[in-house]
Short mmCIF file of C-alpha atoms in Angstrom, two decimals:
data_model
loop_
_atom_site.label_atom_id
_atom_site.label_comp_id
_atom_site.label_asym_id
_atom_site.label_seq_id
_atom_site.Cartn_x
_atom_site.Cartn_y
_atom_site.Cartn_z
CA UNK Q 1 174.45 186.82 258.15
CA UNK Q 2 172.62 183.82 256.39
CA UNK Q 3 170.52 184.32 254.11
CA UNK Q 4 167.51 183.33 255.31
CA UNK Q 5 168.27 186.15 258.24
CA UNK Q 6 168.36 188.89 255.14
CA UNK Q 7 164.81 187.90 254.09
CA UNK Q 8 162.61 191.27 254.32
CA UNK Q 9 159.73 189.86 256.90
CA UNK Q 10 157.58 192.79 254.97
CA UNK Q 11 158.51 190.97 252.08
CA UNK Q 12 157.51 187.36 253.32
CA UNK Q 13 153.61 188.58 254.66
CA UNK Q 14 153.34 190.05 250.84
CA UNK Q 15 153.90 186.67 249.54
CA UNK Q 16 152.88 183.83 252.43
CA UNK Q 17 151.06 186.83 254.87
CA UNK Q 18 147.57 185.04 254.21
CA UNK Q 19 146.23 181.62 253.22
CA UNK Q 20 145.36 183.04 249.79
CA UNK Q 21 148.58 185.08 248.82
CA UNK Q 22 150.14 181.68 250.12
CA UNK Q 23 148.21 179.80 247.55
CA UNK Q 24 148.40 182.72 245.01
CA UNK Q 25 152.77 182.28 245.31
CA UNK Q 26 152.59 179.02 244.58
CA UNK Q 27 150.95 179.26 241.50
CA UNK Q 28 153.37 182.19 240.43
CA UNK Q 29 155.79 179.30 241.19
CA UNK Q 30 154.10 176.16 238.83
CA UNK Q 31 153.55 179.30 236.45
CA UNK Q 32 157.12 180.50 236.28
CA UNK Q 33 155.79 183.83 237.35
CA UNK Q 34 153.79 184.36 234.85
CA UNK Q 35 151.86 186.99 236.41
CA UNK Q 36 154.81 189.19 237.76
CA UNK Q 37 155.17 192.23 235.17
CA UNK Q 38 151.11 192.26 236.31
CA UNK Q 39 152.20 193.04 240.68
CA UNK Q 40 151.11 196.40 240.43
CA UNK Q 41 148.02 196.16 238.74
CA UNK Q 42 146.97 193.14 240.78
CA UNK Q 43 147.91 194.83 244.18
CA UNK Q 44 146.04 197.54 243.25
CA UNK Q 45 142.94 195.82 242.30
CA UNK Q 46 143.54 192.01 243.95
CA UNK Q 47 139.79 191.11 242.16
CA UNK Q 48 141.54 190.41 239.37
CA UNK Q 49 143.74 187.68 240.44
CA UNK Q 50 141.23 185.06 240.09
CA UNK Q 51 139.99 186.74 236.99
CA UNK Q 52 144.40 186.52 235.14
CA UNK Q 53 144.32 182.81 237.37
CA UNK Q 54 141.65 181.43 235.39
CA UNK Q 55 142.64 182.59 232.11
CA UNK Q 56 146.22 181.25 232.53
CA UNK Q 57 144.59 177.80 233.38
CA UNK Q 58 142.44 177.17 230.56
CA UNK Q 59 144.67 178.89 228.47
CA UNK Q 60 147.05 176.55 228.97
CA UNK Q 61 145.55 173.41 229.18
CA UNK Q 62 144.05 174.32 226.21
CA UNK Q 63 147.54 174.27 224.81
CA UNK Q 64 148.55 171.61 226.02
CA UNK Q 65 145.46 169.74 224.84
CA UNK Q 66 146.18 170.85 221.35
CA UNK Q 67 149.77 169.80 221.32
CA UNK Q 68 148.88 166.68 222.89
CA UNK Q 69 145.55 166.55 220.44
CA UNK Q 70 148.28 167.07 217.24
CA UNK Q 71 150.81 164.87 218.05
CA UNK Q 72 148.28 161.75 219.34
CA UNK Q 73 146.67 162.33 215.79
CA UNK Q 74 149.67 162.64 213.97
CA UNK Q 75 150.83 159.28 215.39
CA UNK Q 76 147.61 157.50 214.56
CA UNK Q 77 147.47 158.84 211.15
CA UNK Q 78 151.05 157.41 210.93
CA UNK Q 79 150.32 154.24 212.10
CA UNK Q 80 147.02 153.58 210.30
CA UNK Q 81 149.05 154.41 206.87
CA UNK Q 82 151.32 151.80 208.21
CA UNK Q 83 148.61 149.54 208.88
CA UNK Q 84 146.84 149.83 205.89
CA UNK Q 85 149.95 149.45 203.79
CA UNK Q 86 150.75 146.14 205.69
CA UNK Q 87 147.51 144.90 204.74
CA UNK Q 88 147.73 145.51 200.94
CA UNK Q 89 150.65 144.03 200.92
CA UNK Q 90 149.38 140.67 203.02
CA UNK Q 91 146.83 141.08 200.47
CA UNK Q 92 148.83 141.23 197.32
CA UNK Q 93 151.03 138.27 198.81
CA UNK Q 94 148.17 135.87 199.29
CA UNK Q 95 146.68 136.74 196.12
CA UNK Q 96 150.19 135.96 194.02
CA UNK Q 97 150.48 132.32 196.67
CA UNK Q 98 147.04 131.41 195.63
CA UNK Q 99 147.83 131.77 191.87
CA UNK Q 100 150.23 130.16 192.22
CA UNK Q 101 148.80 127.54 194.31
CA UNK Q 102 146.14 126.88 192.09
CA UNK Q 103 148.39 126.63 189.14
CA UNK Q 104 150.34 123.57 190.81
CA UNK Q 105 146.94 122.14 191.36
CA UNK Q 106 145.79 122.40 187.84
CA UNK Q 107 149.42 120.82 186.73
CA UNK Q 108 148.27 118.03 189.43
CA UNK Q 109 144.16 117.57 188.10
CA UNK Q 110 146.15 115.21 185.48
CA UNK Q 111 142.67 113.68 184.19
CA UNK Q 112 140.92 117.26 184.13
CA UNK Q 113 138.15 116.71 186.45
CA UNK Q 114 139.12 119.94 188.56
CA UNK Q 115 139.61 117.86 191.65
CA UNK Q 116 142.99 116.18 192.97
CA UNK Q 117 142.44 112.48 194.02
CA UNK Q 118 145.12 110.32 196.54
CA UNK Q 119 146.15 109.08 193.21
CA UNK Q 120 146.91 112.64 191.40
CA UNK Q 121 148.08 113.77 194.90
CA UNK Q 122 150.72 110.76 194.86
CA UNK Q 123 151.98 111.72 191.47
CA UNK Q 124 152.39 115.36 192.44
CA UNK Q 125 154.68 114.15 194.91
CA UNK Q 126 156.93 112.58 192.32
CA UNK Q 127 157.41 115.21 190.17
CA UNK Q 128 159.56 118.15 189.84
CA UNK Q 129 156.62 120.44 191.15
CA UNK Q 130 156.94 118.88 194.47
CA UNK Q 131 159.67 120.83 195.94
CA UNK Q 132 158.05 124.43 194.39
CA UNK Q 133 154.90 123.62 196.28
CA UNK Q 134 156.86 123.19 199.91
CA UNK Q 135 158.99 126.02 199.13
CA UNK Q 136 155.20 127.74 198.54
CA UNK Q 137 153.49 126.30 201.40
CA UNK Q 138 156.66 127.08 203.63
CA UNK Q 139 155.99 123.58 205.39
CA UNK Q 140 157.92 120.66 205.60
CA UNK Q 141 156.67 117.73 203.40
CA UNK Q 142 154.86 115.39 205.92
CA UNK Q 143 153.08 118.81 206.82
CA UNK Q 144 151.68 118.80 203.05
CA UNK Q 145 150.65 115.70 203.44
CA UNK Q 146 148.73 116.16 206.37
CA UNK Q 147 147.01 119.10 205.12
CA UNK Q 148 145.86 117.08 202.08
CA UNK Q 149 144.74 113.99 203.99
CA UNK Q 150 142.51 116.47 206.43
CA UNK Q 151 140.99 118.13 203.30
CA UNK Q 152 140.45 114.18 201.58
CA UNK Q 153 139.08 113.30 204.89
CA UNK Q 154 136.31 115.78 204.47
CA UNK Q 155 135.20 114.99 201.41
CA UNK Q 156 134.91 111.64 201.52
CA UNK Q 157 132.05 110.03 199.49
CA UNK Q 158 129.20 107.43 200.65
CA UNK Q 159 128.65 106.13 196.73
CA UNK Q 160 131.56 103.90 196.46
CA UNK Q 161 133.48 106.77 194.26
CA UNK Q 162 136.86 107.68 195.59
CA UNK Q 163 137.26 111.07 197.57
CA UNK Q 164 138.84 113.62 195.35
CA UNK Q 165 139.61 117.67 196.57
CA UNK Q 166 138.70 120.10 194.33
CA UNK Q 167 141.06 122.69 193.16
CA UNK Q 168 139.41 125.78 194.92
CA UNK Q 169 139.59 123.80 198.20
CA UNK Q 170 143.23 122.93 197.84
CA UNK Q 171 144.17 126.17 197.11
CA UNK Q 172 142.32 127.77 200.62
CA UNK Q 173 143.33 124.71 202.36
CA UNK Q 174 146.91 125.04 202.05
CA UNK Q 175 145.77 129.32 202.14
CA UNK Q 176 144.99 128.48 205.82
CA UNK Q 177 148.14 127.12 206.29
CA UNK Q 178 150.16 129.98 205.68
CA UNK Q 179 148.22 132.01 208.17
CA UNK Q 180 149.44 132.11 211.82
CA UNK Q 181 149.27 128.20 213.40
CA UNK Q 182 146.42 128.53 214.78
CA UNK Q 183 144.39 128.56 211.33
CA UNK Q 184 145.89 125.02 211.04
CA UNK Q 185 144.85 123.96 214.29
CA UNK Q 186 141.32 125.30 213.01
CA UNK Q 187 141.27 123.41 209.51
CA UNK Q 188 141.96 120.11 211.24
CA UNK Q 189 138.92 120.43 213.44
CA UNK Q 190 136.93 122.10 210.33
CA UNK Q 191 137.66 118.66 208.57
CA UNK Q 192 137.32 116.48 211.37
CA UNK Q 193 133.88 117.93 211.77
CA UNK Q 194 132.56 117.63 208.32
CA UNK Q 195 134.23 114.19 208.32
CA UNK Q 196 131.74 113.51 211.42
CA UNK Q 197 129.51 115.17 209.90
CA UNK Q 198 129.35 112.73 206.99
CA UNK Q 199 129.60 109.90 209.09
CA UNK Q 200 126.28 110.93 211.09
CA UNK Q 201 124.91 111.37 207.83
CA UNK Q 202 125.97 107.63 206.96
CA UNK Q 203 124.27 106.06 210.13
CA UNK Q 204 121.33 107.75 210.45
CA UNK Q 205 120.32 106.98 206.80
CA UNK Q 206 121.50 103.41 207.07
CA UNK Q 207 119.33 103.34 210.47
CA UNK Q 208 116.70 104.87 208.65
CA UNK Q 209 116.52 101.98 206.01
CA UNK Q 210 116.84 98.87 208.89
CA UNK Q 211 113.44 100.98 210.11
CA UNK Q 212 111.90 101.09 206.86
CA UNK Q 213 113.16 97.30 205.92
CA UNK Q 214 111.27 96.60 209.76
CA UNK Q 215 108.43 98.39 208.94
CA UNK Q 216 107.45 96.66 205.81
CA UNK Q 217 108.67 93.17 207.77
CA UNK Q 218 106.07 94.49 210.23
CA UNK Q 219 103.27 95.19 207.51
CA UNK Q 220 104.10 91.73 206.35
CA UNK Q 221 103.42 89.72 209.39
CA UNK Q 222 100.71 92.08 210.58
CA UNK Q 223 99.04 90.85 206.97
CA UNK Q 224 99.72 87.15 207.58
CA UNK Q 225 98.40 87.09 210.99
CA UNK Q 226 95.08 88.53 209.42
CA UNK Q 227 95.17 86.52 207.07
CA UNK Q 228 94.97 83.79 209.47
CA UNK Q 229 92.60 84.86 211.61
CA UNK Q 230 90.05 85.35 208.62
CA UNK Q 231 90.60 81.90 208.08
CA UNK Q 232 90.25 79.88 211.27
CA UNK Q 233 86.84 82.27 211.07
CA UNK Q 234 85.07 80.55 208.36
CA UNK Q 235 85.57 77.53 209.64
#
């Protein structure tokens, strides 16, 4: 015979007999029979089952939620540590680039002044320091150059005095280049903008002295006109 013809049907109603000792075996089943050395005690008092099935759930999901709980926290702790070691280093790295950054500016501030004119800039590109300062920046040459031409650009002057970057400017100008390219994209449009900036500055003082020049070429010929007018009077 097969063995499904062996099965004991007294056997099968104790297990699937009712909708609830259906539902009760296939818990026993997720729970690896958990509650079998317990058959005796819970056929003879079958109150209990909900009582052993409730404990056995929150027992363990409670488990499980402090495995899961340990390990989840274990991992963050891990990869915070990594994190904050990654930024100390980032942070030790641009500190040692902008000293020495600053030192090839100081080289380059040949007349002292603490700023770096097109002139200074020019001779910096002739010397031996040159090469150190793209192997520093970790751009190509014409890069450099841009960089410095976007920082002159922003500082230009309106008093006839040639544009000149200072040394704390150079060195977080060419800072911002050696953060992802995006921060270049953003210095170019931070320069542009003061660059406008000054510019707007330019025209609306210059339009501001045409007014006043009007206004006093106004005054003028308000003056002469009453002048006038007093005099064709007394005749």
């Amino acid at each position: 015979e097969s063995d499904a013809g062996s099965l004991d049907p007294i056997e099968l109603r104790m297990y699937f007999g009712t909708i609830p000792d259906s539902m009760y075996t296939l818990f026993e089943l997720i729970a690896g029979w958990a509650l079998q050395p317990f058959d005796e005690l819970l056929t003879e008092v079958p109150w209990l089952k909900p009582i052993f099935i409730v404990f056995w759930i929150f027992t363990s999901w409670a488990l499980l939620s402090v495995m899961t709980g340990a390990v989840a926290e274990g991992m963050i702790s891990t990869k915070a540590e990594e994190m904050s070691s990654d930024v100390a280093d980032k942070e030790e790295q641009k500190k040692q680039f902008a000293e020495a950054m600053r030192q090839i500016a100081i080289e380059a501030d040949t007349d002292g002044g603490g700023t770096i004119d097109k002139d200074e800039f020019e001779a910096l590109r002739s010397s031996n320091k040159w090469l150190e300062l793209q192997e520093l920046a970790g751009v190509h040459a014409a890069e450099i150059e841009n960089v410095f031409d976007c920082l002159l650009e922003s500082q230009v002057t309106f008093n006839g005095s040639p544009p000149a970057v200072s040394i704390d400017e150079f060195v977080a100008g060419f800072l911002q280049c050696h953060e992802p390219p995006v921060a270049v994209s953003l210095l170019r449009i931070e320069c542009d903008m003061k660059f406008s900036h000054h510019a707007l500055e330019t025209k609306v003082s210059s339009i501001d002295n045409q007014l006043k020049d009007l206004q006093g070429q106004m005054k003028h010929i308000v003056a002469l006109a009453e002048k006038r007018a007093r005099s064709r009077g007394r005749r």
